[in-house]
Coordinates of C-alpha atoms and ligand atoms in Angstrom, one line a residue:
M95 CA 0.0 0.0 0.0
A96 CA 1.3 3.5 -0.9
W97 CA 2.4 5.5 2.1
W98 CA -0.1 8.2 1.5
A99 CA -3.0 5.7 1.3
W100 CA -1.8 4.3 4.6
L101 CA -1.6 7.8 6.1
L102 CA -5.1 8.6 4.8
I103 CA -6.6 5.5 6.3
Q104 CA -4.8 6.2 9.6
S105 CA -6.1 9.8 9.7
V106 CA -9.7 8.7 8.9
V107 CA -9.6 6.0 11.6
W108 CA -8.2 8.4 14.2
C109 CA -10.7 11.1 13.3
C110 CA -13.6 8.7 13.7
A111 CA -12.2 7.4 17.0
G112 CA -11.8 11.1 18.2
V113 CA -15.4 11.9 17.2
L114 CA -16.7 8.7 18.8
A115 CA -14.7 9.5 22.0
V116 CA -16.2 13.0 22.2
L117 CA -19.7 11.6 21.6
W118 CA -19.2 8.9 24.2
W119 CA -17.9 11.5 26.7
L120 CA -21.0 13.7 26.0
W121 CA -23.2 10.7 26.5
V122 CA -21.7 9.5 29.8
T123 CA -21.7 13.0 31.2
K124 CA -25.3 13.8 30.2
P125 CA -27.7 15.1 32.8
H126 CA -29.9 12.6 34.6
V127 CA -33.4 13.1 35.8
D128 CA -35.8 11.0 37.8
I129 CA -38.6 11.1 35.1
P130 CA -39.9 8.1 33.2
G131 CA -39.2 7.7 29.5
P132 CA -38.4 5.2 26.8
P133 CA -35.2 3.1 27.0
T134 CA -32.2 4.8 25.4
L135 CA -29.2 3.6 23.3
P136 CA -25.7 4.9 24.0
I137 CA -24.8 8.1 22.1
I138 CA -28.0 8.4 20.0
G139 CA -30.4 8.4 23.0
N140 CA -34.0 8.0 21.8
A141 CA -33.2 8.8 18.1
L142 CA -34.7 5.4 17.0
D143 CA -38.0 6.3 18.6
F144 CA -38.3 9.2 16.1
L145 CA -37.0 7.4 13.0
E146 CA -40.5 6.9 11.6
H147 CA -41.6 10.1 9.8
P148 CA -43.6 12.3 10.2
V149 CA -43.9 12.3 14.0
T150 CA -47.6 12.5 14.6
L151 CA -50.0 13.2 17.5
H152 CA -50.6 9.5 17.8
K153 CA -47.0 8.8 18.6
I154 CA -46.8 11.3 21.4
R155 CA -50.1 10.2 22.8
D156 CA -48.8 6.6 22.9
F157 CA -45.8 7.8 24.9
H158 CA -48.1 9.8 27.2
R159 CA -50.2 6.7 27.9
Q160 CA -47.1 4.8 28.7
Y161 CA -45.1 7.3 30.7
G162 CA -47.5 9.9 32.1
D163 CA -47.6 13.7 32.3
L164 CA -43.8 14.2 32.6
M165 CA -41.8 12.3 30.0
R166 CA -38.0 12.1 29.5
F167 CA -36.2 11.7 26.1
Y168 CA -32.6 12.2 25.0
A169 CA -31.8 13.7 21.6
G170 CA -28.3 12.3 21.6
P171 CA -27.0 13.6 25.0
K172 CA -29.5 16.5 25.1
L173 CA -32.2 16.1 27.8
V174 CA -35.7 16.8 26.5
I175 CA -38.7 16.7 28.7
M176 CA -42.3 16.8 27.6
V177 CA -44.8 18.3 30.0
A178 CA -48.6 17.9 30.1
H179 CA -49.8 18.6 33.7
P180 CA -51.1 22.2 34.1
D181 CA -49.2 22.7 37.4
D182 CA -46.0 22.2 35.6
V183 CA -47.2 24.3 32.6
Q184 CA -47.9 27.1 35.0
H185 CA -44.5 26.8 36.7
I186 CA -42.7 26.8 33.3
L187 CA -44.6 29.4 31.4
V188 CA -45.8 31.7 34.1
T189 CA -43.9 31.4 37.5
S190 CA -40.4 30.7 36.2
K191 CA -40.7 33.1 33.3
L192 CA -38.7 30.9 31.0
V193 CA -38.7 32.7 27.6
E194 CA -35.9 31.2 25.6
R195 CA -37.1 28.8 22.8
D196 CA -34.9 25.8 22.1
P197 CA -32.3 26.1 19.3
M198 CA -33.5 22.9 17.6
S199 CA -36.8 24.4 16.7
T200 CA -35.8 28.0 16.2
S201 CA -32.9 27.2 13.7
A202 CA -35.3 25.0 11.7
M203 CA -37.9 27.7 11.6
R204 CA -35.4 30.4 10.8
T205 CA -34.6 28.7 7.5
F206 CA -38.1 29.8 6.3
I207 CA -39.2 32.7 8.4
G208 CA -35.9 34.4 9.2
D209 CA -35.4 36.4 12.4
G210 CA -38.9 37.2 13.8
L211 CA -40.6 36.9 17.2
L212 CA -41.0 33.2 16.8
T213 CA -37.3 32.5 16.3
L214 CA -35.5 35.2 18.3
N215 CA -34.3 34.9 21.9
G216 CA -32.8 37.3 24.4
S217 CA -32.7 41.1 24.0
R218 CA -33.6 41.0 20.3
W219 CA -36.8 39.1 21.1
K220 CA -37.6 41.7 23.8
T221 CA -37.1 44.6 21.3
H222 CA -39.3 42.9 18.6
R223 CA -42.0 42.1 21.1
K224 CA -42.2 45.7 22.4
L225 CA -42.5 46.9 18.9
I226 CA -45.1 44.4 17.7
N227 CA -47.3 44.1 20.9
P228 CA -49.2 47.4 20.4
T229 CA -50.1 46.5 16.8
F230 CA -52.5 43.7 17.9
H231 CA -53.9 45.6 20.9
S232 CA -57.6 44.9 21.5
E233 CA -58.5 48.6 21.0
L234 CA -57.2 48.5 17.5
L235 CA -59.0 45.3 16.5
G236 CA -62.1 47.1 15.2
N237 CA -59.9 48.4 12.4
F238 CA -59.4 44.9 11.2
L239 CA -63.1 43.9 11.0
E240 CA -63.5 44.9 7.3
A241 CA -60.5 42.8 6.3
F242 CA -61.8 39.9 8.4
H243 CA -65.2 40.2 6.7
E244 CA -63.6 40.2 3.2
G245 CA -61.4 37.2 4.2
G246 CA -64.5 35.4 5.5
L247 CA -66.4 36.1 2.3
Y248 CA -63.5 34.7 0.3
F249 CA -63.5 31.6 2.6
S250 CA -67.2 31.1 2.1
E251 CA -67.0 31.5 -1.7
R252 CA -64.2 29.0 -1.9
L253 CA -66.2 26.5 0.1
A254 CA -69.2 27.1 -2.2
S255 CA -67.2 26.5 -5.4
D256 CA -65.3 23.5 -4.1
S257 CA -68.3 21.8 -2.7
A258 CA -70.5 22.0 -5.8
G259 CA -73.7 22.7 -3.8
G260 CA -72.9 20.2 -1.1
A261 CA -72.3 17.3 -3.4
A262 CA -68.5 17.1 -3.1
P263 CA -66.3 17.4 0.0
A264 CA -64.4 20.6 0.3
D265 CA -60.9 21.1 1.7
V266 CA -61.7 23.4 4.6
H267 CA -58.1 24.2 5.7
T268 CA -57.0 25.4 2.3
A269 CA -60.1 27.6 2.0
A270 CA -59.6 29.1 5.5
F271 CA -55.9 29.5 4.9
F272 CA -56.4 31.7 1.8
G273 CA -59.2 33.7 3.5
A274 CA -56.9 34.3 6.5
M275 CA -54.0 35.2 4.2
R276 CA -56.1 37.8 2.4
S277 CA -57.2 39.3 5.7
F278 CA -53.6 39.4 7.0
C279 CA -52.4 41.2 3.8
S280 CA -54.9 44.0 4.1
A281 CA -55.2 44.2 7.9
A282 CA -51.6 43.9 9.0
V283 CA -49.6 44.6 5.9
G284 CA -51.9 47.1 4.4
A285 CA -51.4 45.7 0.9
D286 CA -53.8 44.5 -1.8
P287 CA -54.0 40.7 -1.3
D288 CA -54.1 40.1 -5.1
R289 CA -50.7 41.8 -5.4
L290 CA -49.1 40.2 -2.4
I291 CA -50.4 36.6 -2.7
P292 CA -48.3 34.8 -5.4
D293 CA -50.0 34.1 -8.6
I294 CA -49.7 30.3 -8.2
P295 CA -52.5 27.8 -8.3
E296 CA -53.9 27.5 -4.8
H297 CA -53.5 23.7 -4.7
E298 CA -49.8 24.2 -5.3
V299 CA -49.6 26.7 -2.5
S300 CA -51.4 24.5 0.0
T301 CA -49.2 21.5 -1.0
S302 CA -46.1 23.7 -0.5
L303 CA -47.4 24.7 2.9
R304 CA -47.9 21.1 3.9
H305 CA -44.4 20.3 2.7
V306 CA -42.8 23.2 4.5
L307 CA -44.3 22.0 7.8
A308 CA -43.1 18.5 7.2
V309 CA -39.6 19.8 6.2
V310 CA -39.4 21.9 9.4
Q311 CA -40.1 18.7 11.4
T312 CA -37.4 16.9 9.5
M313 CA -35.0 19.8 10.1
M314 CA -35.7 19.7 13.8
L315 CA -35.1 16.0 14.1
R316 CA -32.3 15.7 11.5
P317 CA -30.1 18.8 11.8
W318 CA -28.1 17.9 8.6
W319 CA -31.2 18.7 6.6
R320 CA -31.0 22.4 7.7
S321 CA -29.4 23.4 4.4
L322 CA -31.3 25.1 1.6
S323 CA -28.8 23.6 -0.9
L324 CA -29.9 20.1 0.2
L325 CA -33.5 21.2 0.0
R326 CA -33.0 22.3 -3.6
L327 CA -32.1 18.7 -4.5
T328 CA -35.7 17.5 -4.0
S329 CA -38.7 18.4 -6.1
E330 CA -40.7 19.2 -3.0
G331 CA -37.9 21.4 -1.7
R332 CA -37.8 23.3 -5.1
A333 CA -41.6 23.8 -5.0
I334 CA -41.4 25.1 -1.4
L335 CA -38.6 27.5 -2.3
K336 CA -40.5 28.8 -5.4
Y337 CA -43.6 29.7 -3.3
Y338 CA -41.4 31.1 -0.5
G339 CA -39.6 33.3 -3.0
H340 CA -42.9 34.6 -4.4
L341 CA -44.2 35.4 -1.0
R342 CA -41.0 37.1 0.1
K343 CA -41.0 39.2 -3.1
G344 CA -44.6 40.3 -2.3
V345 CA -43.7 41.3 1.3
E346 CA -40.6 43.1 0.1
E347 CA -42.8 45.1 -2.4
A348 CA -45.2 46.1 0.4
I349 CA -42.2 47.2 2.5
A350 CA -40.7 49.1 -0.4
L351 CA -44.1 50.9 -0.9
R352 CA -44.2 51.8 2.7
S353 CA -40.6 52.9 2.8
A354 CA -41.2 55.2 -0.2
A355 CA -44.0 57.0 1.6
T356 CA -43.0 60.5 2.6
E357 CA -45.2 61.0 5.7
E358 CA -46.6 58.9 8.5
G359 CA -50.2 58.6 7.1
P360 CA -52.8 57.1 9.5
A361 CA -52.9 58.4 13.1
K362 CA -50.9 56.4 15.6
T363 CA -53.8 54.5 16.9
R364 CA -54.7 53.2 13.5
R365 CA -51.3 51.8 12.5
R366 CA -51.0 48.4 10.8
L367 CA -48.2 46.0 11.6
L368 CA -46.2 47.1 8.6
E369 CA -46.7 50.7 9.4
T370 CA -45.3 50.1 12.9
L371 CA -42.3 48.2 11.7
V372 CA -41.4 50.3 8.7
K373 CA -41.1 54.1 8.9
P374 CA -41.5 56.4 5.9
G375 CA -38.0 56.5 4.4
G376 CA -37.5 52.8 5.1
Q377 CA -35.9 52.3 8.5
T378 CA -36.4 49.3 10.8
T379 CA -37.9 46.3 9.0
L380 CA -38.9 43.0 10.6
P381 CA -40.1 39.9 8.8
V382 CA -43.9 39.5 8.7
S383 CA -44.8 36.5 10.7
E384 CA -47.0 33.6 9.6
V385 CA -50.7 33.5 9.7
R386 CA -52.4 30.8 11.6
D387 CA -55.9 29.6 10.9
E388 CA -57.9 26.7 12.4
E389 CA -61.3 26.3 14.2
T390 CA -61.0 23.8 17.1
L391 CA -58.4 24.8 19.6
R392 CA -58.7 22.3 22.5
L393 CA -58.5 18.9 20.8
F394 CA -56.2 20.1 18.0
P395 CA -54.4 23.2 19.3
V396 CA -52.7 25.0 16.3
V397 CA -49.4 25.2 18.1
P398 CA -48.9 21.7 19.5
M399 CA -45.7 22.2 21.5
L400 CA -44.2 25.2 23.2
S401 CA -40.4 24.8 23.7
R402 CA -38.3 26.4 26.4
V403 CA -34.7 26.1 27.4
V404 CA -34.1 25.7 31.2
G405 CA -31.9 28.7 32.1
E406 CA -31.4 27.7 35.8
E407 CA -32.4 24.5 37.6
I408 CA -36.1 24.3 38.1
W409 CA -38.3 21.9 40.1
L410 CA -41.3 20.2 38.5
S411 CA -44.1 17.9 39.8
K412 CA -44.9 20.1 42.8
G413 CA -41.2 20.5 43.6
Q414 CA -40.4 16.8 43.6
V415 CA -38.3 16.6 40.4
P416 CA -35.3 18.8 39.7
V417 CA -34.6 19.6 36.1
P418 CA -31.1 20.8 35.3
K419 CA -30.0 23.9 33.5
G420 CA -29.7 23.3 29.7
A421 CA -32.6 20.8 29.5
I422 CA -35.2 21.5 26.8
L423 CA -38.8 21.5 27.9
F424 CA -41.7 20.9 25.6
V425 CA -45.1 22.0 27.0
T426 CA -47.7 20.0 25.1
P427 CA -51.1 21.8 25.0
F428 CA -52.6 18.9 22.9
L429 CA -52.0 16.5 25.8
T430 CA -52.9 19.0 28.6
H431 CA -56.2 19.7 26.8
R432 CA -57.1 16.0 26.8
L433 CA -56.5 15.3 30.5
P434 CA -59.7 13.8 31.8
Q435 CA -59.4 15.4 35.3
F436 CA -59.7 18.8 33.7
F437 CA -61.8 17.9 30.6
P438 CA -64.2 15.1 31.4
D439 CA -64.8 12.7 28.5
P440 CA -62.0 14.5 26.8
L441 CA -62.4 13.3 23.2
K442 CA -66.0 14.5 23.0
F443 CA -66.3 17.6 20.9
D444 CA -68.6 19.6 23.3
P445 CA -68.3 23.4 22.9
S446 CA -70.7 23.8 25.7
R447 CA -67.9 22.9 28.2
F448 CA -66.6 26.4 27.5
L449 CA -69.8 28.1 28.6
E450 CA -69.4 30.7 31.3
G451 CA -68.6 29.1 34.6
R452 CA -67.6 25.8 33.0
S453 CA -64.2 26.4 31.5
G454 CA -60.9 26.7 33.2
E455 CA -62.4 26.5 36.7
E456 CA -60.4 23.5 37.6
H457 CA -57.0 25.0 36.7
P458 CA -56.0 28.3 35.3
C459 CA -53.4 26.7 33.0
S460 CA -55.4 23.7 31.7
Y461 CA -56.4 25.5 28.5
L462 CA -53.7 27.3 26.7
P463 CA -54.2 27.4 22.9
F464 CA -52.5 30.7 22.7
G465 CA -49.8 29.9 25.2
L466 CA -49.3 31.7 28.5
G467 CA -46.9 34.1 30.1
S468 CA -44.7 36.7 28.5
R469 CA -44.1 34.7 25.4
N470 CA -47.7 34.0 24.7
C471 CA -49.3 34.6 21.2
V472 CA -49.0 38.2 20.2
G473 CA -51.9 37.8 17.7
S474 CA -54.3 36.0 20.0
Q475 CA -57.0 38.7 20.1
Y476 CA -56.6 39.2 16.3
A477 CA -57.0 35.4 15.7
R478 CA -60.0 35.0 18.1
L479 CA -61.9 37.8 16.4
E480 CA -61.0 36.6 12.9
V481 CA -62.2 33.1 13.7
K482 CA -65.5 34.5 15.0
V483 CA -66.0 36.6 11.9
F484 CA -65.1 33.7 9.6
L485 CA -67.4 31.3 11.5
A486 CA -70.3 33.9 11.5
T487 CA -69.8 34.2 7.7
V488 CA -69.9 30.6 6.8
L489 CA -72.4 29.4 9.3
R490 CA -75.0 31.8 7.9
R491 CA -74.5 30.1 4.5
F492 CA -73.8 26.4 5.0
R493 CA -74.7 23.4 7.1
F494 CA -71.5 21.4 7.6
L495 CA -71.4 17.6 7.5
P496 CA -68.2 15.6 8.1
H497 CA -66.3 13.8 5.4
S498 CA -62.9 13.3 7.0
R499 CA -62.9 10.9 9.9
W500 CA -61.7 11.3 13.5
E501 CA -58.6 9.2 12.6
D502 CA -57.7 11.6 9.8
L503 CA -57.7 14.5 12.3
E504 CA -55.5 12.5 14.7
N505 CA -53.1 11.6 11.9
A506 CA -51.5 15.0 12.3
T507 CA -47.9 16.1 12.0
L508 CA -46.4 18.1 14.9
T509 CA -44.2 20.9 13.7
I510 CA -44.5 24.7 14.2
T511 CA -48.2 24.1 13.8
I512 CA -50.3 21.0 13.9
H513 CA -51.1 19.8 10.4
T514 CA -53.1 16.8 9.2
V515 CA -51.3 14.5 6.8
K516 CA -54.5 14.3 4.6
P517 CA -56.6 17.4 3.9
I518 CA -59.6 18.0 6.3
E519 CA -62.7 17.7 4.1
V520 CA -66.3 18.6 5.0
Y521 CA -69.6 18.7 3.0
C522 CA -70.9 22.3 2.9
V523 CA -74.7 22.1 2.2
P524 CA -76.2 25.5 1.3
L525 CA -78.7 26.4 4.0
Q526 CA -81.6 26.9 1.6
E527 CA -81.2 23.4 0.3
S528 CA -80.8 21.7 3.6
G529 CA -84.2 23.2 4.6
L530 CA -82.8 25.1 7.6
Ligands
HEM769 C1 -55.8 30.5 16.0 C2 -54.8 31.1 15.7 C3 -53.5 31.1 16.6 C4 -53.1 30.3 17.5 C5 -53.8 29.1 18.1 C6 -51.8 30.8 18.0 C7 -51.1 30.2 19.0 C8 -49.8 30.6 19.5 C9 -49.1 30.1 20.6 C10 -49.6 28.9 21.4 C11 -48.0 30.8 20.8 C12 -47.0 30.6 21.9 C13 -45.8 29.8 21.5 C14 -44.9 29.6 22.7 O1 -45.3 29.9 23.9 O2 -43.7 29.2 22.5 C15 -48.0 31.8 19.7 C16 -46.9 32.7 19.5 C17 -47.0 33.6 18.5 N1 -48.0 33.9 17.7 FE1 -49.8 33.0 17.6 N2 -51.5 31.9 17.3 C18 -52.5 32.1 16.4 C19 -52.5 33.2 15.5 C20 -51.6 34.1 15.3 C21 -51.7 35.2 14.5 C22 -52.9 35.6 13.6 C23 -50.5 35.9 14.6 C24 -50.1 37.2 13.9 C25 -50.9 38.0 13.3 C26 -49.7 35.2 15.5 C27 -48.4 35.6 15.9 C28 -47.7 34.9 16.9 C29 -46.3 35.3 17.2 C30 -45.5 36.4 16.5 C31 -45.9 34.5 18.2 C32 -44.5 34.5 18.9 C33 -44.6 35.3 20.2 C34 -43.3 35.4 20.9 O3 -42.5 34.5 20.8 O4 -43.1 36.4 21.6 N3 -50.4 34.1 16.0 N4 -49.1 31.7 19.0

């Protein structure tokens, strides 16, 4: 064997041995906690438990059934704890004031949405939050009603045309998504939706959205996929990037229009998100964050997991279990919302359980679709009002009958938002024809 080949083999062997030694050291010095969880393998921890893709609600519910309200996992040597009990939710989100999101999720999200409230931590997060908070203040919501109404009409028209008079099932998520997108363009960005929303067939856009959410999950679990160059190698990746490019161009155009303005325009109390973030002349710009649109927030909360990094040791389970600094916590509203001690007969869809005097009595933190504490949803009031306007618009026009089954809803991927693997379809029977 040539000397250089021998040298090369030796170098590779020593490098591998070095990497293995470091990984082994990280593994044996990993933090330990007295919390039940699935068995681990050296170095890779619980990686094999998440090999099957996508990770769905089913999977985490199975773990929950097996291990209870506090579950321990290892992502390699990194300690990850899933939390379902509202006492611990309260301690993490409200009392301990943990505000840092974990780097696994934020760096995956950053690939698509850049540096915004969802992905920032520390002082930059505080600055963005202070800037954006007043934009969604309840006193200003009245200004958005017209935009919500237009979005609701669009949603309703889409359902009418897709459902062919109630004969065919309509994809309710796509219709609601585009309605919400239109409202957001005019309410928050102040731009004509037809200009901002890319001129791409809607089915392509909704497929792209589905792919984006699946890709973000892959990126969280498999860090080597966090590269746009790798993404470009797949046809799905190229479709995502094409749509993303169009959307970014639209937002940049709206920002440019605002920057080109020479004076402030609307009075301070009537400012839209973009007007708050971009001054005439074009200073400060922040990326416009995503729109979220769903209808049932307890059984399928839109944001399925809220991550926090433990900055200093904290104690969970009523002070019984110490969790060391550096661990990652995932608060899981979709599990909390199904705990029978707080929501009797939890899988029953029974909106009347939220009637005055019936909801949240048992525990102030058992229902948290919009999160809690200082990092809660900045758009919660906006979203609640929008959902009401959309519902009022479509309920006046259709009677809804199910097409998708319960299992289709449960077969949902967990990423930034919860997303069913198959579209959610319903029959929309026009009210005149249903005789109501
Ligand atoms: C039904 C609709 C929505 C639901 C269920 C929802 C839910 C949530 C939840 C649970 C969080 C907290 C995440 C955490 O604690 O880690 C959050 C954060 C956030 N939401 Fe929403 N959201 C909705 C709509 C919206 C809308 C319409 C906007 C913007 C217009 C928005 C903007 C944000 C932002 C920027 C954050 C990050 C806040 C921060 O980190 O400081 N959301 N949302």
